[in-house]
Every structure is written in structure tokens, then in C-alpha cells.
């Protein structure tokens, strides 16, 4: 076993700013409201730049702020070159860029070009008539008819945000269906048309020339569809429509078009690019995109960790048990893949499409929340790749409480899911309870509640007299930024979640040779509660030991790894000194430890 720093070291030798950068994702509607309309805005982001800089953030990625009817919270764009008035103006964004630059920080925009809003001028033209100049900018197909003569969509693909519905929307005016993979308000662009691709290239240039430093590319691997649009295999029994990802994820021309974006635009700038890529597991496919020589994207968001609790052969909103062994398999595979095949990882376990990580992967009860949040911070800050922190994660914000009624859930995906269960199982209280449980544990709303800045009314997100667009989680009097900053050591030897993150990010930078670029080895794959790994460079080596369970564990999986001393942990750190460094490790519930190796 490779156990000392002198052993064979692979690591990464090409250093880049976007590999070391700490990226902070802002979901702008819920970040900070400065004009009292209950909706976060661009000036709110600018106001918090010192806070972010102090935390250790280098790059701010802002979820869509473009003009949008907000059918899917801005992921339905009506104008790529203007800002929605609810967020502010282009001048506000210019100012944000100036203020970021002053602090040596950068802006990454969200590029949503698999689809537009149905209110985009391109789609208005496209749907106006079959002979419109932009008819072919979207994907139109005639109806099919079943044996009884009923009109049917062109195939059986399900809508991604409304599983009970078809991915095709019928257009009365021109008597054809258009493809709308997410919701009817989000028609898919036809990338086969070179004019569409050229228009997308212009959007990138527009923002790069304005001073933005890169893009998070929304579902970018869905842009190329198998052109025969075949029916998908039936795998979800209860549902009329089926997951069609086999035919639209990483489709036949994806790599050609990513290379084209790179050649036409990205190669002329110095950018950070991260492609959101659901449904993709193939290592070859991943390396084709993120391999050092690929000339496609810097990195992608792989879904393995956030799909860990999805039931097999079901949609995202389903439940599945998992344990530390699953986590180890996933982490090790991606860490080793990038080292062995010269690619690059992104690290994230939370974003605006996922529940809160402290609730999902640990225990968010009052007793354990802080331990869990710090355990996850320790894990993420010590893995290789570009690290993404989602707003509120740095203070351990948790899911909405189970007591909240259905009406508090604002996301179209949650609303459609409740409707589906009511339609499928109208008189089945067990199924209705299950629907509630799934939503409480996995709804995207969980990550979309307003950021808890302070113990003031509405958690300081908006002025006391206004109404936040989404209800504030009522734990804000105890879980908020102010409390954790003003009291970074809530008990002797113990850091607040915020202080722990802040230190973790600073250590990650100090030891970038190991944590960002270094080698990786998972330890003890078989243990069902402990995740432990070794990181090393040519100069130094660390071991990370994480108890992913609420029980004490006597763990002896260090193998040949020799610990010199324990240097950080999520319990009282004054006790680290006295802890044994050889033989087994006695771990308490949700305990995480960082050790320096010999
Ligand atoms: C991505 C976004 C998500 C959105 C979807 C459609 O997955 O992150 O919020 O609903 O794409 O744009
Ligand atoms: Ca506002």
C-alpha cells in the first residue's frame, strides 16, 4: 500500500487559478434584499463582498439574474443580455464586477442555453408560424395518434421537473409539439441549427467582454439529442412517461459543440468553465470533457454524490438508503480518475437543486448539526478539485422543518410532485405521507430559503416590514452568520461552523500542493461508517478520518498510515494533543479528524 509521502506520487503538475479558487454560489433571490421588496438583488451581493472575501472566497457564481418570467426561478431566460428588474440593472452588475476586481475576486455567470424561456423573442418568433425565420431554432414535431385516434406526443419522454407529464408541449396555433424537457415554459433550443450555436457564442462574448470570468453551464450535456427521438425504455412502472436521458444526455454531437464553443470563444479568454452534467457515469465521457487535452470544459459537476439517495429505476424525487461505503466508492473513483487520466474535479455537495447537506448526509438535530456541518467542511476542504460552497452551507443551514405545510414549497418541481401523488394515489394516506416525506427530505426548496444573516426579523434578509418571497427557516435566531462570527468559539476548543469553514479554506490554500493538487488514496473501503483517506504531495502528507454515523466507532483502518499528530477536528481541539497516534482511533458520533502523517 502506498502509505508514505516518499512513495510513488502522482498528483497534478499544471497549476491554474481556477483549480485553486474557492467558488461561492449565490442564489440571488434568497441572498440579500436591499430594497425591501422581499426578493434578493444584485446590490445585495455587492454589499456582502467583504464578508465573502473574509471567508476565503475567490470567485462568485451567481445563479441566473437575467430577464425572466421566473417559471423556474430564472432558469427560464427571456433575454440573455439584460437583467431582470427584480434583481437590478446591468449597471448594478457592472458595479458588482468593479467591486469584485477591487478585492481580487471574479464573477462566474450561469449560462442556461439548453433552453430559453417561452417568452424569449426567439421562441415568440419560432411559435408564431411554421414558416417563421426562427421556426427551426427550437424542436418542433407533429403529433402521433394512438389506435383510438387520440393525439399523442412524439415520444414517451417525461418532463424533468414534472415527471407525470410529457416532455413535449402542444402548440395550438401551429398544431405541433415542441420539446420542453424541464417545463412547458422552457422550450429546448435546436442546437443542430448553426445559427443557434452562433447566437449562443455571442451570449458568451457579451458577458466575457463585460468582465465576467467564466460560466457555470446549465445542463450543458443535454444540448445534443438523438435525432430520431426514440421512445425511452419503460423503467418507472407507475408513470406514463419515462426518463429519456439515454437519448438526450451526452448525445451524439455534444463534444463537437463543446469544442466549437472553446475554439470560437473560450480559447480567447482566461476562464473558469464548469458544465452541469446530470445522468453521466461513464469515465470516458467525463474525461472527453475535462481531460487536460480535451479543449472542452475545465470541469463538470458530476451527480454521483447528490444522487446517492435516489432509488434505482426512479426519478430524482425518491428515497434510497446508503452508507459510508457508497460514499467512499464514489469519492475514490472520481479522485483517482482525475489523477490517473489528467482531468479535473469539482467538489460540491450542496446547491440550489439539492437539499441541505447537513440534513442529508449527517444529523441536523440541535444536538448534532454543528458537528455534521464541520464534518462535511473537513471532507470537502481536503479533497482534490475546485471547491464550491453554496450560500448558507458555511453556517450549516438545514432543511425546512417537517411542520411546514405544502403551501410553503414554491419550487415548480415540488408543486408538480405533490400534484402527481394526488393524481396517482388520491385516497391513499400512506402515499400522501410518503410524498410529504420525500419533499421534506429532497425538495430543492430546502436550499432556497433566505440566507440567515442575523437574529433580526426575517433573519436580516430583508427589512423588518417586508415579506420575504420564501419563508425564513425559524431556526434563524440560533443559526445565523452574525452569531457565528461574533462568537467564533462557542465553547472552549470548538469553532463555530463559520469559523471552521474559514479556517478550512485558509488551510486548503496554504497546503494547496496536497489538498488541491496532491495524490489520493482511500482507506478501508469495507467499513460501513467511516470514510478515511490519505492526501499527499512530494513534501507533506495528511490523513482525514470521518465518522459518518451517530455512534461511537473503534476504527482500526489506518493500515500502514503513520499519524504524527492530530491537528484539527470537530470536537474540542484542546484534546487533540493527547490522542493516540498509533493503533486504533476511537471516534465519537459524527467525529472528523485531520492528522499529519510521518
Ligand atoms: C439545472 C438547474 C436547475 C434548473 C434546470 C433547468 O439543473 O440547476 O435549477 O431547473 O437546470 O434549467
Ligand atoms: Ca430586492
Coordinates of C-alpha atoms and ligand atoms in Angstrom, one line a residue:
X1 CA 0.0 0.0 0.0
X2 CA 1.2 3.5 -0.8
X3 CA 1.4 4.9 2.7
X4 CA 4.3 7.4 3.0
X5 CA 4.9 10.6 1.2
X6 CA 8.0 9.2 -0.3
X7 CA 6.0 6.5 -2.1
X8 CA 5.1 7.0 -5.7
X9 CA 3.4 10.4 -6.0
X10 CA 1.2 11.1 -8.9
X11 CA -0.5 14.5 -8.2
X12 CA -1.1 17.2 -10.7
X13 CA 1.6 19.4 -12.0
X14 CA -0.3 22.0 -14.0
X15 CA -1.4 24.8 -11.7
X16 CA -4.2 27.1 -12.7
X17 CA -6.1 29.9 -10.8
X18 CA -9.4 28.1 -11.4
X19 CA -8.2 24.9 -9.8
X20 CA -7.2 26.6 -6.6
X21 CA -10.2 29.0 -6.5
X22 CA -12.9 28.8 -3.8
X23 CA -16.2 29.3 -5.6
X24 CA -19.2 30.5 -3.7
X25 CA -22.6 30.0 -5.3
X26 CA -25.2 32.7 -4.8
X27 CA -28.9 32.0 -5.3
X28 CA -29.7 35.7 -5.7
X29 CA -33.4 35.7 -4.8
X30 CA -32.6 34.4 -1.4
X31 CA -29.2 36.0 -0.7
X32 CA -29.9 39.6 0.5
X33 CA -32.7 42.1 -0.3
X34 CA -31.6 45.7 -0.3
X35 CA -34.8 47.5 -1.5
X36 CA -37.4 45.9 0.7
X37 CA -39.4 44.0 -2.0
X38 CA -38.7 40.7 -0.3
X39 CA -36.5 39.5 -3.2
X40 CA -32.7 39.4 -3.1
X41 CA -30.9 41.6 -5.6
X42 CA -27.5 42.4 -7.2
X43 CA -26.8 45.3 -4.8
X44 CA -27.3 42.7 -2.0
X45 CA -24.5 40.6 -3.5
X46 CA -22.2 43.7 -3.7
X47 CA -22.9 44.5 -0.1
X48 CA -21.6 41.2 1.1
X49 CA -18.3 41.0 -0.8
X50 CA -16.2 41.8 2.2
X51 CA -18.0 39.0 4.1
X52 CA -17.2 36.6 1.3
X53 CA -13.6 37.8 0.9
X54 CA -13.0 37.3 4.6
X55 CA -14.5 33.7 4.4
X56 CA -11.8 32.9 1.7
X57 CA -13.9 33.1 -1.4
X58 CA -12.2 33.9 -4.7
X59 CA -15.0 33.5 -7.3
X60 CA -18.7 34.3 -7.0
X61 CA -21.0 32.2 -9.2
X62 CA -24.4 33.9 -9.5
X63 CA -27.4 31.8 -10.4
X64 CA -29.4 33.4 -13.3
X65 CA -30.3 37.1 -12.9
X66 CA -31.3 37.7 -16.5
X67 CA -34.7 38.9 -17.6
X68 CA -37.1 36.1 -16.9
X69 CA -40.7 35.3 -16.1
X70 CA -39.3 33.1 -13.2
X71 CA -41.2 29.9 -14.1
X72 CA -38.1 28.1 -12.9
X73 CA -36.5 30.8 -10.8
X74 CA -34.6 32.4 -13.7
X75 CA -33.5 29.2 -15.4
X76 CA -36.0 30.3 -18.0
X77 CA -34.3 33.2 -19.7
X78 CA -36.2 35.8 -21.8
X79 CA -33.2 38.0 -22.6
X80 CA -29.6 36.9 -22.2
X81 CA -28.3 40.4 -22.4
X82 CA -30.4 42.1 -19.8
X83 CA -31.0 41.8 -16.0
X84 CA -34.4 41.1 -14.6
X85 CA -35.7 44.3 -12.9
X86 CA -36.4 42.3 -9.7
X87 CA -32.6 41.8 -9.4
X88 CA -31.5 45.3 -10.6
X89 CA -29.9 46.6 -13.7
X90 CA -26.9 46.0 -16.0
X91 CA -25.3 49.0 -14.2
X92 CA -25.6 47.1 -10.9
X93 CA -23.8 44.2 -12.5
X94 CA -21.0 46.4 -13.8
X95 CA -20.7 47.8 -10.3
X96 CA -20.5 44.3 -8.9
X97 CA -17.7 43.5 -11.3
X98 CA -15.8 46.6 -10.3
X99 CA -16.2 45.8 -6.6
X100 CA -15.1 42.2 -7.1
X101 CA -12.0 43.3 -9.0
X102 CA -11.0 45.7 -6.2
X103 CA -11.0 42.6 -3.9
X104 CA -9.2 40.4 -6.4
X105 CA -12.3 38.3 -6.9
X106 CA -14.1 37.1 -10.0
X107 CA -17.6 36.7 -11.3
X108 CA -19.0 33.5 -12.9
X109 CA -22.3 33.7 -14.7
X110 CA -24.9 31.0 -15.1
X111 CA -25.2 30.1 -18.8
X112 CA -28.6 28.5 -19.5
X113 CA -28.6 27.6 -23.1
X114 CA -30.1 24.1 -23.4
X115 CA -33.4 26.0 -23.4
X116 CA -34.8 29.6 -23.2
X117 CA -38.0 30.9 -21.6
X118 CA -41.1 30.7 -23.7
X119 CA -41.1 34.5 -23.5
X120 CA -37.7 34.8 -25.3
X121 CA -38.0 36.8 -28.6
X122 CA -36.5 33.7 -30.4
X123 CA -39.3 31.5 -29.2
X124 CA -42.0 34.1 -29.8
X125 CA -40.9 34.2 -33.4
X126 CA -40.5 30.4 -33.6
X127 CA -44.0 29.7 -32.4
X128 CA -45.7 32.4 -34.5
X129 CA -45.9 30.2 -37.6
X130 CA -44.5 27.2 -39.3
X131 CA -42.7 29.5 -41.7
X132 CA -41.1 31.8 -39.1
X133 CA -37.5 32.6 -39.7
X134 CA -36.7 31.1 -36.2
X135 CA -39.0 28.1 -36.5
X136 CA -36.0 25.8 -36.7
X137 CA -34.4 27.4 -33.6
X138 CA -36.5 25.0 -31.4
X139 CA -37.5 21.4 -31.7
X140 CA -40.9 21.0 -33.4
X141 CA -42.6 17.7 -34.2
X142 CA -46.0 16.6 -35.5
X143 CA -48.4 14.7 -33.2
X144 CA -48.7 11.0 -33.2
X145 CA -52.1 9.3 -32.9
X146 CA -52.9 6.1 -31.0
X147 CA -55.2 3.4 -32.2
X148 CA -58.2 5.1 -30.7
X149 CA -57.3 8.2 -32.7
X150 CA -56.1 10.3 -29.6
X151 CA -53.4 12.8 -30.1
X152 CA -50.1 11.7 -28.5
X153 CA -46.7 13.4 -28.1
X154 CA -43.9 12.4 -30.5
X155 CA -42.4 10.1 -27.9
X156 CA -42.7 8.9 -24.2
X157 CA -40.1 11.1 -22.6
X158 CA -41.1 12.6 -19.2
X159 CA -40.7 16.2 -18.2
X160 CA -37.7 16.5 -15.8
X161 CA -39.4 18.9 -13.4
X162 CA -42.9 17.3 -13.8
X163 CA -42.5 13.6 -14.0
X164 CA -46.1 12.9 -14.6
X165 CA -46.1 15.0 -17.8
X166 CA -44.8 14.6 -21.3
X167 CA -41.6 16.5 -22.2
X168 CA -43.5 17.7 -25.3
X169 CA -45.9 20.7 -25.2
X170 CA -48.7 21.0 -27.7
X171 CA -48.9 24.3 -29.5
X172 CA -52.5 25.2 -30.6
X173 CA -51.5 27.9 -33.1
X174 CA -49.3 25.8 -35.3
X175 CA -50.6 22.4 -34.4
X176 CA -47.3 20.9 -33.5
X177 CA -45.4 19.8 -30.3
X178 CA -42.3 21.5 -29.1
X179 CA -39.7 19.7 -26.9
X180 CA -39.6 21.2 -23.4
X181 CA -37.5 18.8 -21.2
X182 CA -37.9 20.8 -18.0
X183 CA -41.3 22.5 -18.1
X184 CA -43.5 23.8 -20.9
X185 CA -42.2 27.3 -20.1
X186 CA -38.6 26.2 -21.0
X187 CA -38.6 25.2 -24.7
X188 CA -35.3 23.3 -25.8
X189 CA -33.2 25.1 -28.3
X190 CA -32.3 23.2 -31.5
X191 CA -28.5 23.1 -31.4
X192 CA -28.4 21.3 -34.7
X193 CA -29.0 24.7 -36.3
X194 CA -25.7 26.6 -36.7
X195 CA -27.4 29.9 -36.2
X196 CA -28.5 28.9 -32.7
X197 CA -24.9 28.0 -31.8
X198 CA -23.6 31.3 -33.2
X199 CA -26.2 33.2 -31.1
X200 CA -25.0 31.3 -28.0
X201 CA -21.4 32.2 -28.8
X202 CA -22.5 35.8 -28.9
X203 CA -24.0 35.5 -25.4
X204 CA -20.7 34.2 -24.0
X205 CA -18.8 37.0 -25.6
X206 CA -21.3 39.6 -24.3
X207 CA -20.6 38.6 -20.7
X208 CA -16.8 38.0 -21.1
X209 CA -16.4 41.4 -22.6
X210 CA -18.3 42.9 -19.7
X211 CA -15.8 41.5 -17.3
X212 CA -17.2 38.2 -16.2
X213 CA -14.6 35.4 -15.8
X214 CA -16.4 32.3 -16.8
X215 CA -19.6 30.2 -16.8
X216 CA -21.4 27.5 -15.0
X217 CA -23.1 25.9 -17.9
X218 CA -26.6 24.7 -17.0
X219 CA -27.4 21.0 -18.1
X220 CA -24.9 21.5 -20.9
X221 CA -24.7 17.8 -21.6
X222 CA -28.4 17.8 -22.7
X223 CA -27.9 20.0 -25.8
X224 CA -27.4 17.2 -28.3
X225 CA -30.4 14.9 -28.7
X226 CA -30.6 11.7 -30.7
X227 CA -32.3 13.0 -33.8
X228 CA -34.7 10.0 -34.3
X229 CA -36.2 10.9 -30.9
X230 CA -36.9 7.3 -29.9
X231 CA -39.2 6.2 -27.1
X232 CA -37.4 5.5 -23.9
X233 CA -37.4 2.1 -22.2
X234 CA -40.2 1.8 -19.6
X235 CA -38.4 1.7 -16.2
X236 CA -40.8 3.6 -13.9
X237 CA -43.8 1.3 -13.8
X238 CA -46.4 3.8 -12.4
X239 CA -45.7 6.5 -14.8
X240 CA -47.0 7.1 -18.3
X241 CA -43.8 9.0 -19.3
X242 CA -40.3 7.7 -18.9
X243 CA -36.8 9.1 -18.2
X244 CA -35.3 9.8 -21.7
X245 CA -31.8 10.7 -20.6
X246 CA -30.3 7.9 -22.6
X247 CA -31.3 9.8 -25.8
X248 CA -30.6 13.4 -24.7
X249 CA -27.7 13.2 -22.2
X250 CA -24.2 13.3 -23.8
X251 CA -25.8 13.0 -27.2
X252 CA -24.0 12.4 -30.5
X253 CA -22.8 15.9 -31.1
X254 CA -22.1 17.1 -27.6
X255 CA -18.3 17.0 -27.8
X256 CA -18.2 18.6 -31.3
X257 CA -20.3 21.6 -30.0
X258 CA -18.3 22.0 -26.7
X259 CA -15.1 22.1 -28.8
X260 CA -16.7 24.6 -31.0
X261 CA -17.5 26.9 -28.1
X262 CA -14.0 26.5 -26.9
X263 CA -12.5 27.3 -30.3
X264 CA -14.8 30.2 -31.1
X265 CA -14.9 31.9 -27.7
X266 CA -13.3 30.4 -24.6
X267 CA -9.8 29.9 -26.1
X268 CA -9.6 33.7 -26.5
X269 CA -10.2 34.4 -22.8
X270 CA -8.9 33.1 -19.5
X271 CA -12.0 31.5 -18.0
X272 CA -13.4 29.1 -15.4
X273 CA -15.9 26.7 -17.0
X274 CA -17.9 24.1 -15.2
X275 CA -20.5 22.1 -17.0
X276 CA -23.5 20.8 -15.1
X277 CA -23.8 17.2 -16.3
X278 CA -26.6 15.1 -14.9
X279 CA -27.0 11.4 -15.8
X280 CA -23.4 10.8 -16.8
X281 CA -21.4 8.0 -15.2
X282 CA -19.0 6.9 -18.0
X283 CA -15.4 7.7 -17.2
X284 CA -14.5 8.0 -20.9
X285 CA -17.3 10.5 -21.4
X286 CA -16.2 12.6 -18.4
X287 CA -12.6 12.6 -19.5
X288 CA -13.6 13.6 -23.0
X289 CA -14.9 16.8 -21.5
X290 CA -12.5 17.6 -18.7
X291 CA -9.3 15.9 -19.8
X292 CA -6.3 18.3 -19.9
X293 CA -6.1 18.0 -23.6
X294 CA -9.8 17.9 -24.4
X295 CA -10.3 21.6 -25.2
X296 CA -13.9 21.4 -24.0
X297 CA -14.5 22.5 -20.3
X298 CA -12.3 22.9 -17.2
X299 CA -14.5 20.7 -15.1
X300 CA -18.0 19.3 -14.7
X301 CA -20.5 18.8 -11.8
X302 CA -20.9 15.1 -11.5
X303 CA -24.0 14.0 -9.8
X304 CA -22.9 10.8 -8.1
X305 CA -22.8 12.1 -4.5
X306 CA -26.1 14.0 -4.8
X307 CA -27.8 11.1 -6.5
X308 CA -26.7 8.8 -3.6
X309 CA -30.2 8.6 -2.1
X310 CA -32.2 8.2 -5.4
X311 CA -34.0 4.9 -5.7
X312 CA -32.8 2.8 -8.7
X313 CA -35.1 3.0 -11.7
X314 CA -36.9 6.0 -10.4
X315 CA -36.8 9.8 -10.7
X316 CA -34.8 12.1 -8.5
X317 CA -37.6 12.6 -6.0
X318 CA -37.3 9.1 -4.5
X319 CA -35.5 7.6 -1.4
X320 CA -32.7 5.1 -1.0
X321 CA -30.6 4.1 2.0
X322 CA -26.8 4.5 1.7
X323 CA -23.8 4.3 3.9
X324 CA -20.1 5.2 4.1
X325 CA -19.2 2.5 1.6
X326 CA -21.2 4.1 -1.1
X327 CA -19.6 7.5 -0.4
X328 CA -16.1 6.0 -0.5
X329 CA -16.7 4.3 -3.8
X330 CA -17.9 7.5 -5.4
X331 CA -15.3 9.8 -4.0
X332 CA -12.4 7.4 -4.7
X333 CA -13.5 6.8 -8.2
X334 CA -13.6 10.5 -9.2
X335 CA -10.5 11.4 -7.2
X336 CA -8.4 8.6 -8.8
X337 CA -9.9 9.1 -12.3
X338 CA -8.7 12.7 -12.5
X339 CA -5.2 11.8 -11.2
X340 CA -4.8 8.8 -13.5
X341 CA -6.2 10.4 -16.6
X342 CA -5.3 14.0 -16.2
X343 CA -8.7 15.5 -15.7
X344 CA -10.1 17.9 -13.2
X345 CA -12.8 17.6 -10.5
X346 CA -15.3 19.9 -9.0
X347 CA -16.3 19.4 -5.3
X348 CA -19.8 20.2 -4.2
X349 CA -22.5 18.5 -2.1
X350 CA -25.0 21.4 -2.0
X351 CA -26.5 23.8 -4.5
X352 CA -29.9 25.3 -5.3
X353 CA -31.2 21.9 -6.7
X354 CA -30.4 19.8 -3.6
X355 CA -31.5 19.6 0.0
X356 CA -29.1 21.0 2.6
X357 CA -26.1 18.7 3.1
X358 CA -26.1 18.8 6.9
X359 CA -29.6 17.4 6.8
X360 CA -29.0 14.9 4.1
X361 CA -25.6 13.4 4.9
X362 CA -25.4 13.9 8.7
X363 CA -27.8 14.6 11.5
X364 CA -29.4 18.1 11.6
X365 CA -30.9 17.9 15.1
X366 CA -29.8 20.6 17.5
X367 CA -27.5 18.2 19.2
X368 CA -25.5 17.2 16.1
X369 CA -26.0 19.9 13.5
X370 CA -22.7 21.7 14.1
X371 CA -20.7 18.5 14.2
X372 CA -22.2 17.3 11.0
X373 CA -21.6 20.6 9.2
X374 CA -18.0 20.7 10.3
X375 CA -17.5 17.0 9.3
X376 CA -18.7 17.9 5.8
X377 CA -16.5 21.0 5.7
X378 CA -13.5 19.0 6.7
X379 CA -14.2 16.4 4.0
X380 CA -14.8 18.9 1.2
X381 CA -11.8 21.1 2.0
X382 CA -9.4 18.2 1.9
X383 CA -10.4 16.6 -1.4
X384 CA -8.8 17.4 -4.8
X385 CA -10.6 19.6 -7.3
X386 CA -12.2 23.1 -7.4
X387 CA -14.3 23.7 -4.3
X388 CA -17.8 25.1 -4.5
X389 CA -19.5 26.4 -1.4
X390 CA -23.3 27.1 -1.5
X391 CA -24.8 30.1 0.3
X392 CA -25.6 29.2 3.9
X393 CA -23.6 26.0 3.8
X394 CA -20.8 27.9 5.6
X395 CA -23.1 28.3 8.7
X396 CA -24.7 24.9 8.5
X397 CA -28.1 25.9 7.4
X398 CA -30.5 23.0 7.4
X399 CA -33.7 21.8 5.6
X400 CA -37.0 23.3 6.2
X401 CA -38.9 21.8 9.2
X402 CA -41.2 18.9 8.7
X403 CA -44.0 21.0 10.1
X404 CA -44.2 23.3 7.1
X405 CA -47.3 23.0 5.0
X406 CA -47.3 22.2 1.3
X407 CA -48.0 25.9 0.6
X408 CA -44.5 26.9 1.8
X409 CA -42.9 25.0 -1.1
X410 CA -42.5 27.4 -4.0
X411 CA -40.5 25.3 -6.5
X412 CA -42.3 24.1 -9.6
X413 CA -40.7 20.6 -9.2
X414 CA -42.2 20.3 -5.7
X415 CA -45.6 21.6 -6.8
X416 CA -45.7 19.2 -9.7
X417 CA -44.6 16.3 -7.4
X418 CA -47.4 16.9 -4.9
X419 CA -49.9 17.1 -7.8
X420 CA -48.6 13.8 -9.3
X421 CA -49.1 12.0 -6.0
X422 CA -52.6 13.4 -5.6
X423 CA -53.5 12.3 -9.0
X424 CA -51.9 8.8 -8.8
X425 CA -52.9 8.0 -5.3
X426 CA -55.9 10.2 -4.4
X427 CA -57.3 8.1 -1.5
X428 CA -54.1 6.6 -0.2
X429 CA -52.9 8.4 3.1
X430 CA -49.7 6.3 3.1
X431 CA -48.7 7.5 -0.3
X432 CA -49.6 11.1 0.6
X433 CA -47.4 10.8 3.7
X434 CA -44.6 9.4 1.6
X435 CA -44.9 12.3 -0.9
X436 CA -44.5 14.7 2.1
X437 CA -41.5 12.8 3.4
X438 CA -39.8 12.8 0.0
X439 CA -40.4 16.5 -0.4
X440 CA -39.2 17.4 3.1
X441 CA -36.0 15.4 2.6
X442 CA -35.2 16.2 -1.0
X443 CA -37.1 19.3 -2.4
X444 CA -35.0 22.0 -3.9
X445 CA -36.9 24.5 -1.7
X446 CA -34.7 23.3 1.2
X447 CA -31.7 25.2 -0.2
X448 CA -33.8 28.2 -1.3
X449 CA -34.9 29.7 2.0
X450 CA -33.4 33.1 2.7
X451 CA -29.8 33.3 4.0
X452 CA -29.8 33.7 7.7
X453 CA -27.7 36.7 8.4
X454 CA -28.7 37.7 11.9
X455 CA -31.3 37.2 14.7
X456 CA -33.2 40.3 13.5
X457 CA -36.7 39.9 11.9
X458 CA -36.6 37.8 8.7
X459 CA -33.0 36.8 9.7
X460 CA -31.8 40.1 8.3
X461 CA -32.5 39.0 4.8
X462 CA -35.0 41.9 4.1
X463 CA -36.3 44.9 6.0
X464 CA -38.5 44.1 9.0
X465 CA -41.6 45.5 7.4
X466 CA -41.4 43.5 4.1
X467 CA -42.3 39.9 3.4
X468 CA -39.6 37.5 2.1
X469 CA -40.6 35.7 -1.1
X470 CA -40.0 32.4 0.7
X471 CA -40.5 31.7 4.3
X472 CA -37.4 32.0 6.5
X473 CA -36.4 28.9 8.4
X474 CA -37.4 29.5 12.0
X475 CA -34.1 28.3 13.4
X476 CA -32.5 31.7 12.4
X477 CA -32.3 33.1 16.0
X478 CA -29.7 30.5 16.7
X479 CA -28.3 29.6 13.3
X480 CA -27.1 32.8 11.6
X481 CA -24.0 34.5 10.3
X482 CA -23.8 37.2 13.0
X483 CA -24.0 34.8 15.8
X484 CA -21.2 32.6 14.4
X485 CA -18.9 35.5 13.5
X486 CA -19.4 37.3 16.8
X487 CA -18.8 34.1 18.7
X488 CA -16.3 32.1 16.7
X489 CA -15.5 29.8 19.7
X490 CA -18.9 28.9 21.2
X491 CA -17.3 26.6 23.6
X492 CA -13.6 26.2 24.6
X493 CA -11.6 24.5 21.9
X494 CA -14.5 24.4 19.5
X495 CA -15.1 26.6 16.5
X496 CA -18.4 27.8 15.1
X497 CA -19.3 26.3 11.8
X498 CA -18.4 29.5 10.0
X499 CA -15.1 29.8 11.8
X500 CA -14.4 26.2 11.0
X501 CA -15.1 26.7 7.3
X502 CA -13.0 29.9 7.3
X503 CA -10.0 28.1 8.7
X504 CA -10.5 25.1 6.5
X505 CA -10.5 27.3 3.4
X506 CA -7.4 29.1 4.5
X507 CA -5.6 25.7 5.3
X508 CA -6.6 24.4 1.9
X509 CA -4.8 27.3 0.3
X510 CA -1.8 27.1 2.5
X511 CA -1.4 23.4 1.6
X512 CA -2.7 23.5 -1.9
X513 CA 0.1 21.2 -3.0
X514 CA -1.6 18.5 -1.1
X515 CA -5.3 19.3 -0.9
X516 CA -5.8 20.8 -4.3
X517 CA -3.1 19.1 -6.4
X518 CA -2.0 16.1 -4.4
X519 CA -2.3 12.4 -4.6
X520 CA -5.2 10.5 -3.1
X521 CA -5.8 7.1 -1.5
X522 CA -9.0 5.8 0.1
X523 CA -8.5 3.7 3.2
X524 CA -10.7 0.8 4.5
X525 CA -13.3 0.6 1.7
X526 CA -15.2 -2.0 3.6
X527 CA -16.1 -0.1 6.8
X528 CA -19.8 1.0 6.7
X529 CA -19.5 4.0 8.9
X530 CA -16.0 5.6 8.5
X531 CA -14.8 7.5 5.4
X532 CA -11.0 7.9 5.6
X533 CA -8.4 8.8 3.1
X534 CA -4.8 9.9 2.7
X535 CA -3.7 13.0 0.8
X536 CA 0.0 13.7 0.0
X537 CA 2.4 15.7 -2.1
X538 CA 6.1 15.3 -2.5
X539 CA 6.6 17.3 0.6
X540 CA 3.8 16.5 3.1
X541 CA 1.0 14.1 3.9
X542 CA -2.3 14.2 5.7
X543 CA -4.9 11.7 6.7
X544 CA -8.6 12.5 7.1
X545 CA -10.9 10.3 9.2
X546 CA -14.6 10.9 9.2
X547 CA -17.3 9.1 11.2
X548 CA -20.4 9.2 9.1
X549 CA -22.6 7.8 11.9
X550 CA -24.2 8.9 15.1
X551 CA -22.5 6.1 17.0
X552 CA -19.1 5.8 18.6
X553 CA -16.7 3.7 16.5
X554 CA -13.4 2.0 17.3
X555 CA -11.7 2.2 14.0
X556 CA -8.5 0.4 13.0
X557 CA -8.4 1.0 9.3
X558 CA -5.3 3.1 9.1
X559 CA -3.4 0.3 7.6
X560 CA 0.2 1.3 7.2
X561 CA -0.5 5.1 7.5
X562 CA 1.5 6.5 10.4
X563 CA 0.0 9.5 12.1
X564 CA 2.4 12.0 13.6
X565 CA -0.2 14.1 15.3
X566 CA -3.8 15.1 15.0
X567 CA -4.2 18.8 14.1
X568 CA -7.9 19.5 13.6
X569 CA -11.2 18.1 14.4
X570 CA -14.8 19.0 15.0
X571 CA -14.8 18.3 18.8
X572 CA -12.8 20.1 21.5
X573 CA -9.5 20.6 19.8
X574 CA -7.6 21.0 23.1
X575 CA -7.9 17.2 23.4
X576 CA -6.2 16.5 20.1
X577 CA -2.7 16.7 21.7
X578 CA -3.4 13.8 24.0
X579 CA -4.9 11.4 21.4
X580 CA -3.3 8.2 20.4
X581 CA -1.5 8.3 17.1
X582 CA -0.9 4.6 16.7
X583 CA -3.2 1.6 16.7
X584 CA -6.9 2.2 16.5
X585 CA -8.8 5.5 16.5
X586 CA -11.7 6.0 18.9
X587 CA -14.2 8.1 17.1
X588 CA -17.2 9.7 18.7
X589 CA -20.6 10.3 16.9
X590 CA -20.0 12.3 13.6
X591 CA -16.4 13.0 14.6
X592 CA -13.9 14.1 12.0
X593 CA -10.2 14.3 12.4
X594 CA -7.3 15.6 10.3
X595 CA -3.9 14.2 11.0
X596 CA -0.4 14.9 9.8
X597 CA 1.4 11.8 8.6
X598 CA 5.0 10.9 9.1
Ligands
LIG1 C1 -30.4 22.9 -13.9 C2 -30.6 24.0 -12.9 C3 -32.0 23.9 -12.3 C4 -33.0 24.1 -13.4 C5 -32.6 23.2 -14.6 C6 -33.3 23.7 -15.9 O1 -30.4 21.7 -13.4 O2 -29.6 23.9 -11.9 O3 -32.3 24.7 -11.3 O4 -34.3 23.8 -13.0 O5 -31.3 23.1 -14.9 O6 -32.6 24.9 -16.3
LIG2 CA1 -34.9 43.3 -3.7

